[in-house]
One Martini backbone bead per residue (centre of mass of N, CA, C, O) as a GRO file, in nm:
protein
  258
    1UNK     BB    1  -1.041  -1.020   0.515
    2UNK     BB    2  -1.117  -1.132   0.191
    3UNK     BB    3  -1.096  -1.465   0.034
    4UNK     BB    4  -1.033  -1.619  -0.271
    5UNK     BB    5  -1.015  -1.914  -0.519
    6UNK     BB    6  -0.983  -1.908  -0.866
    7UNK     BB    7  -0.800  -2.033  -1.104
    8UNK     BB    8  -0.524  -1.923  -0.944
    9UNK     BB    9  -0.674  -1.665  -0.855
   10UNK     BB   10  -0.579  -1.489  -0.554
   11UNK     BB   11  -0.808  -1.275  -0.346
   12UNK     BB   12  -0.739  -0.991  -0.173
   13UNK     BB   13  -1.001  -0.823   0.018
   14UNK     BB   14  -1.062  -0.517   0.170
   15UNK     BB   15  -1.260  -0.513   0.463
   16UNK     BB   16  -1.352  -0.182   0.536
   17UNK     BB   17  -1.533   0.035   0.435
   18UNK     BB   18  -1.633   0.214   0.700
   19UNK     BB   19  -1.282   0.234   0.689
   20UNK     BB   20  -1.148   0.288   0.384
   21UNK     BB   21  -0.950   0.065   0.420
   22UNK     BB   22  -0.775   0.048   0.640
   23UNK     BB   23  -0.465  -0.054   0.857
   24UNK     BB   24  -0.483  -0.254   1.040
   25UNK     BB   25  -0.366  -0.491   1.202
   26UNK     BB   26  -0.546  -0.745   1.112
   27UNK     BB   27  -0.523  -0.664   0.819
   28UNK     BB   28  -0.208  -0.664   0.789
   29UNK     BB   29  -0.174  -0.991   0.909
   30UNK     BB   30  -0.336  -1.104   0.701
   31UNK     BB   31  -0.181  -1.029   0.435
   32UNK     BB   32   0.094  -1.140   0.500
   33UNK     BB   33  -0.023  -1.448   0.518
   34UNK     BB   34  -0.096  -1.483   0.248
   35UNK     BB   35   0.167  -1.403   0.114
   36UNK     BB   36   0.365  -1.625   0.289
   37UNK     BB   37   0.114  -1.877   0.218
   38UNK     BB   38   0.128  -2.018  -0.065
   39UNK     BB   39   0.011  -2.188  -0.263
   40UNK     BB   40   0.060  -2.355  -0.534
   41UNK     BB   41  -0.208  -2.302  -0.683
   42UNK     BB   42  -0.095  -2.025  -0.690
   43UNK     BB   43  -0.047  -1.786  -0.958
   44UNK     BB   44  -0.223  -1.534  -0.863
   45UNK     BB   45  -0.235  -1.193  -0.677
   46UNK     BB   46  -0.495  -0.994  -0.556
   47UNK     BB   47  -0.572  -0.667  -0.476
   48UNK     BB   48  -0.838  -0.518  -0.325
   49UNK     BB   49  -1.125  -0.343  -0.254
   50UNK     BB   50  -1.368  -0.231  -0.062
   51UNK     BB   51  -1.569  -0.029  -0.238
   52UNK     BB   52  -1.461   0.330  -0.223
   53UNK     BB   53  -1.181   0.206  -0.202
   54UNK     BB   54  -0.856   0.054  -0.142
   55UNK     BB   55  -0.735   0.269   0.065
   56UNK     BB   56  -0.629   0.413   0.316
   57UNK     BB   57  -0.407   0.350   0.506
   58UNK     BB   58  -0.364   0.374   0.786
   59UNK     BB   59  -0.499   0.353   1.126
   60UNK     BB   60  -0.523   0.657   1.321
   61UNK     BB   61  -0.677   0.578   1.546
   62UNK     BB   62  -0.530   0.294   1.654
   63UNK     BB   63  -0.262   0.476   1.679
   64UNK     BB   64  -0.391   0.657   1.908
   65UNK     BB   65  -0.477   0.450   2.134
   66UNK     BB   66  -0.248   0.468   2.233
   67UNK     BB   67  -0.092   0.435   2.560
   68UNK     BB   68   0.198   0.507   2.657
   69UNK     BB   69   0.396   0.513   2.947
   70UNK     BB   70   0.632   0.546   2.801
   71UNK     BB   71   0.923   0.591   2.581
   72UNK     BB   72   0.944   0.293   2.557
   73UNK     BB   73   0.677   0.201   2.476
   74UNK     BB   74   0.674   0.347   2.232
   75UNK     BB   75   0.906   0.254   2.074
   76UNK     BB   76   0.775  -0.018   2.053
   77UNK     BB   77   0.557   0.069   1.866
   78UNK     BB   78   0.680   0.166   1.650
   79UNK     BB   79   0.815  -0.064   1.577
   80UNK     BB   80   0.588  -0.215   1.539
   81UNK     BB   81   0.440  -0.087   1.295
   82UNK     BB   82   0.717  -0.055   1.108
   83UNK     BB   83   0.758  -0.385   1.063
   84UNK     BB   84   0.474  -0.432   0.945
   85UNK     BB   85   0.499  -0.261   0.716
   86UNK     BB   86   0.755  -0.358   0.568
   87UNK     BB   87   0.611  -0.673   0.582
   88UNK     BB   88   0.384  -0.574   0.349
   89UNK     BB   89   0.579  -0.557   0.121
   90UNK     BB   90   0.789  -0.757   0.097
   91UNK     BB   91   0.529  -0.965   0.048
   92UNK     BB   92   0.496  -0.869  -0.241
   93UNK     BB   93   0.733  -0.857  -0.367
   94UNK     BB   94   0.830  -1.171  -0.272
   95UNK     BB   95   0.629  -1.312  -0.426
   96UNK     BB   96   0.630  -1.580  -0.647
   97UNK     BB   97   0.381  -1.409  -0.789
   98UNK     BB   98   0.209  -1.247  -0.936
   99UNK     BB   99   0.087  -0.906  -0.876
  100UNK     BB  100  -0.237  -0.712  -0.827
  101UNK     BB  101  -0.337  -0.393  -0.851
  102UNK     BB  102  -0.685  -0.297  -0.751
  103UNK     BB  103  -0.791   0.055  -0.826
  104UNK     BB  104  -1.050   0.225  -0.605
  105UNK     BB  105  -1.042   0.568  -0.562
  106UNK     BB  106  -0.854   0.557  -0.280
  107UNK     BB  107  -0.493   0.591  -0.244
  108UNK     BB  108  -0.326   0.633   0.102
  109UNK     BB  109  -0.038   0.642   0.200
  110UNK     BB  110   0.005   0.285   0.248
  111UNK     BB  111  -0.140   0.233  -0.013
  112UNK     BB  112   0.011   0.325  -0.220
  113UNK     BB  113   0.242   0.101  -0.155
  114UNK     BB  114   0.085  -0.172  -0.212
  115UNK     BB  115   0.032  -0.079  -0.514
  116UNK     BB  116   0.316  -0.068  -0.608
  117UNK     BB  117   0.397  -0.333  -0.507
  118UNK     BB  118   0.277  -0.411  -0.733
  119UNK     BB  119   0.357  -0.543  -1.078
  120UNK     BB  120   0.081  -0.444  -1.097
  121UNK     BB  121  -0.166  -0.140  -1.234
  122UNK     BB  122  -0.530  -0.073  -1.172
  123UNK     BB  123  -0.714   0.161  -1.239
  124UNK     BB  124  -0.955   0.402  -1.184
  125UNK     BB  125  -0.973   0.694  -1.345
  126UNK     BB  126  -1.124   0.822  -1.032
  127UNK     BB  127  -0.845   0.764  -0.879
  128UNK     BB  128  -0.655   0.855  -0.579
  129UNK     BB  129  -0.320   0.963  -0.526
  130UNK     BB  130  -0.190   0.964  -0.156
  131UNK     BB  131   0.047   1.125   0.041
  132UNK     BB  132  -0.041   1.212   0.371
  133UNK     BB  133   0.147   1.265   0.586
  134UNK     BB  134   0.236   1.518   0.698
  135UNK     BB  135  -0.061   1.624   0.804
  136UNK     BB  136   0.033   1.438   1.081
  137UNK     BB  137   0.386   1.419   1.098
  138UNK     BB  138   0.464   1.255   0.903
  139UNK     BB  139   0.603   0.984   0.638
  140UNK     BB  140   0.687   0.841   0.432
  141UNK     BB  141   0.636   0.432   0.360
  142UNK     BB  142   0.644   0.150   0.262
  143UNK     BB  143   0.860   0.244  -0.015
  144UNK     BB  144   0.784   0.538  -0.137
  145UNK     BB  145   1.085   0.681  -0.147
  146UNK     BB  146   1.112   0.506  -0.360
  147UNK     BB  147   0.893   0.414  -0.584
  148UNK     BB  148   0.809   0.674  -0.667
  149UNK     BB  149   1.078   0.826  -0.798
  150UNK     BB  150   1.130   0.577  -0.986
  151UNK     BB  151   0.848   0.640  -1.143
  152UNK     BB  152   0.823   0.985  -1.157
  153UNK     BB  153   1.049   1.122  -1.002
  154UNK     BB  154   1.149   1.375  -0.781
  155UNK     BB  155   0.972   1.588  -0.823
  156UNK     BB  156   0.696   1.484  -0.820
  157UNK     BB  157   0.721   1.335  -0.575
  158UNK     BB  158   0.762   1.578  -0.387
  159UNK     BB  159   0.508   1.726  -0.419
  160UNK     BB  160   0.344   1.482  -0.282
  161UNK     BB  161   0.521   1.460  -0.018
  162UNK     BB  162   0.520   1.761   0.077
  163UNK     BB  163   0.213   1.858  -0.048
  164UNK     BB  164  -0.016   1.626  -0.097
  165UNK     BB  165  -0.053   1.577  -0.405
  166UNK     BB  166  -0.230   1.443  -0.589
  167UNK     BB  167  -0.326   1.178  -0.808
  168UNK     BB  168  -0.446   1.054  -1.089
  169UNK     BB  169  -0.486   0.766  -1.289
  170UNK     BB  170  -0.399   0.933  -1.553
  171UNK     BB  171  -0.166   1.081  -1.434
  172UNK     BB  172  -0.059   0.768  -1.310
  173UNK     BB  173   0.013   0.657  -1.623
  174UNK     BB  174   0.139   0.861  -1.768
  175UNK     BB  175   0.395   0.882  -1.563
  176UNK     BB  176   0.447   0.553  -1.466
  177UNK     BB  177   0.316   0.454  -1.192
  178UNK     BB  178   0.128   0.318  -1.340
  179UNK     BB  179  -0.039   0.068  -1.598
  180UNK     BB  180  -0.320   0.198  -1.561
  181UNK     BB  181  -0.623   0.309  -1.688
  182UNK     BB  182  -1.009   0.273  -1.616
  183UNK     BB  183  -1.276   0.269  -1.631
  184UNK     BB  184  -1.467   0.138  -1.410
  185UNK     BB  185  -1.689  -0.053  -1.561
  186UNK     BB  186  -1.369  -0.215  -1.666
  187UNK     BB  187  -1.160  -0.317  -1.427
  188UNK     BB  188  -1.263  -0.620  -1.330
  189UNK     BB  189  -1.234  -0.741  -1.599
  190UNK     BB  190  -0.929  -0.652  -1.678
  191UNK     BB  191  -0.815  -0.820  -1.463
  192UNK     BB  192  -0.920  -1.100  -1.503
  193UNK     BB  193  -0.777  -1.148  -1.727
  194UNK     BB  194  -0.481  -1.101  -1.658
  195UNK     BB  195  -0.479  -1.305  -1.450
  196UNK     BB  196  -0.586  -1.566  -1.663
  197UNK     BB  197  -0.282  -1.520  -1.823
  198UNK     BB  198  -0.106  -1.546  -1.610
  199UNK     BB  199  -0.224  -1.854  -1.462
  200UNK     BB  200  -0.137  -1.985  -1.747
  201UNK     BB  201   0.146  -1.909  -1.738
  202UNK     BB  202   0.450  -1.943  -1.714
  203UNK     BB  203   0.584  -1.970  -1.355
  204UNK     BB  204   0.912  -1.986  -1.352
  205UNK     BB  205   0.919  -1.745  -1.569
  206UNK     BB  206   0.791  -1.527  -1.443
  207UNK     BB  207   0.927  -1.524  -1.153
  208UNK     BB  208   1.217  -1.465  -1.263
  209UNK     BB  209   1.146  -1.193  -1.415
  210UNK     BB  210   1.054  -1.039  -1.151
  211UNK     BB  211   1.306  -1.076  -0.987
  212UNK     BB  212   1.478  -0.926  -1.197
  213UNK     BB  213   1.309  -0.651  -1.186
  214UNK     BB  214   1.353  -0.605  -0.897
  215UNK     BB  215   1.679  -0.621  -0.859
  216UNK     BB  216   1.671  -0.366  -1.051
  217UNK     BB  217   1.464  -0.144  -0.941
  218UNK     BB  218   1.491  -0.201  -0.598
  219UNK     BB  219   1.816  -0.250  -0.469
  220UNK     BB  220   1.734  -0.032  -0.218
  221UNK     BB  221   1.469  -0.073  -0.047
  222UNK     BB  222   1.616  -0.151   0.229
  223UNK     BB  223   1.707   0.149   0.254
  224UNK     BB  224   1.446   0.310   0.270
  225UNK     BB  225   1.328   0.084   0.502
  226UNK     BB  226   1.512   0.233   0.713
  227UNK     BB  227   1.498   0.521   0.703
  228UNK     BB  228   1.236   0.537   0.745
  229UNK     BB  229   1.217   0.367   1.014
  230UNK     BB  230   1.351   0.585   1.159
  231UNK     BB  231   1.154   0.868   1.046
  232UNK     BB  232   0.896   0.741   1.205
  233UNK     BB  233   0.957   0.684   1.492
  234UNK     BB  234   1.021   0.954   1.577
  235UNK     BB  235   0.711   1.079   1.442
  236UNK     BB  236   0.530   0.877   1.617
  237UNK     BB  237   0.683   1.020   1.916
  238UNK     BB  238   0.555   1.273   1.873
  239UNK     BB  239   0.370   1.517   1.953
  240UNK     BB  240   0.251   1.640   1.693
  241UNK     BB  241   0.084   1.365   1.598
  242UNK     BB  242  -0.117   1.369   1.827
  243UNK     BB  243  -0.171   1.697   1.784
  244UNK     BB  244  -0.332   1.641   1.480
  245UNK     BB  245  -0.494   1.413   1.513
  246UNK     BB  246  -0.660   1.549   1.749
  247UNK     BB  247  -0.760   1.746   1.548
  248UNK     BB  248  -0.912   1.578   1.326
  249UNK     BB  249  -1.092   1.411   1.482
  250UNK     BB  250  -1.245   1.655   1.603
  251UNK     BB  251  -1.309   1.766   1.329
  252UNK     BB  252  -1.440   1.464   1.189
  253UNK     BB  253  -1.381   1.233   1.351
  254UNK     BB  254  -1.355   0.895   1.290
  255UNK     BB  255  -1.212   0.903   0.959
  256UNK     BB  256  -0.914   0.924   0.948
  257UNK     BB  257  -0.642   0.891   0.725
  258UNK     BB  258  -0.286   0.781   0.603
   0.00000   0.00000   0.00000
């Protein structure tokens, strides 16, 4: 993860383009890092990915290469991917200055769930959101079982989520999905100026506002991630998993996220 800090805004850009900014433990464990320990001077902060995507989700390579000797280590692991999982949403969620999610390309798996949970989405109008989940035998995570439907509904949420469908930027701004769509060659300036707005307003306010927005829209999020953390430490460690993920691989390389 590469990290600048200019003027109150602090960005924090998915350093992996080679694969498509998916999410090994080193950048998940460095996001959560500088999310819960902002320092004063940061009013504003930006997540954006390197390159073509914004993220594909979990890097299903380094889950695929554990070779767990038992099933308690199998749910050991288990435990520990979702665990990290659910602590990458709540740092986002609760980090006390606005969060700007800045989306390029594919977001896709939990990087979807990371891209909602930030207060603002502005994604480039070529963007796609992506619950890739159940093609691998997984389920959504990362409070996406929340976050979807609350902002677009049961129905296209479930299309999302049991069908794969992806969903366009232009048509996740139009349903309330994203806060914005925009040209691609428009997207970084348009975030640079939302963000130097931000952190230029007062620090306080915006704070005590977000949190009540949270708190209001959220209220049940800790039971989506107890839930989804249930039924995904289960498909985590069925053979199912190990067996679609292993089909993935061999037929297209190791390059395949969710």
């Amino acid at each position: 993860m590469h990290r600048t800090e200019d003027d109150g805004v602090l960005t924090l850009e998915i350093d992996r383009p080679e694969r498509m900014n998916a999410l090994d433990g080193a950048t998940t464990t460095a996001l959560i890092d500088a999310l819960t320990a902002l320092g004063p001077s940061v009013r504003v902060v930006v997540i954006t990915g390197r390159g073509p995507a914004f993220s594909t989700g979990a890097d299903i390579v380094e889950l695929s290469r554990a070779q767990p000797r038992s099933d308690a280590e199998a749910r050991l692991q288990a435990d520990h991917t979702m665990d990290v999982a659910s602590s990458l949403i709540r740092a986002v969620i609760d980090a006390p200055v606005p969060v700007i999610a800045q989306v390029s390309g594919i977001a896709a798996g939990i990087g979807v769930s990371l891209a909602l949970a930030a207060d603002l989405v502005y994604a480039a109008e070529d963007a796609t959101f992506l619950l890739a989940f159940t093609g691998v035998g997984l389920m959504p995570d990362g409070g996406a079982s929340l976050l979807v439907p609350a902002a677009i509904g049961r129905a296209r949420a479930t299309a999302m989520a049991l069908l794969g469908e992806p969903m366009t930027a232009r048509d996740a701004a139009a349903s309330g999905l994203i806060t914005q769509a925009l040209p691609a060659d428009e997207l970084a300036d348009t975030v640079a100026s939302v963000a130097r707005r931000l952190a230029h307003g007062p620090a306080r306010a915006l704070q005590l506002t977000k949190h009540a927005l949270t708190a209001s829209t959220l209220a049940l999020l800790g039971d989506a991630l107890a839930r989804e953390r249930e039924g995904q430490i289960e498909l985590l460690t069925a053979p199912e998993f190990r067996n679609r993920v292993g089909a993935l691989l061999g037929d297209k390389g190791e390059s395949r996220q969710t």
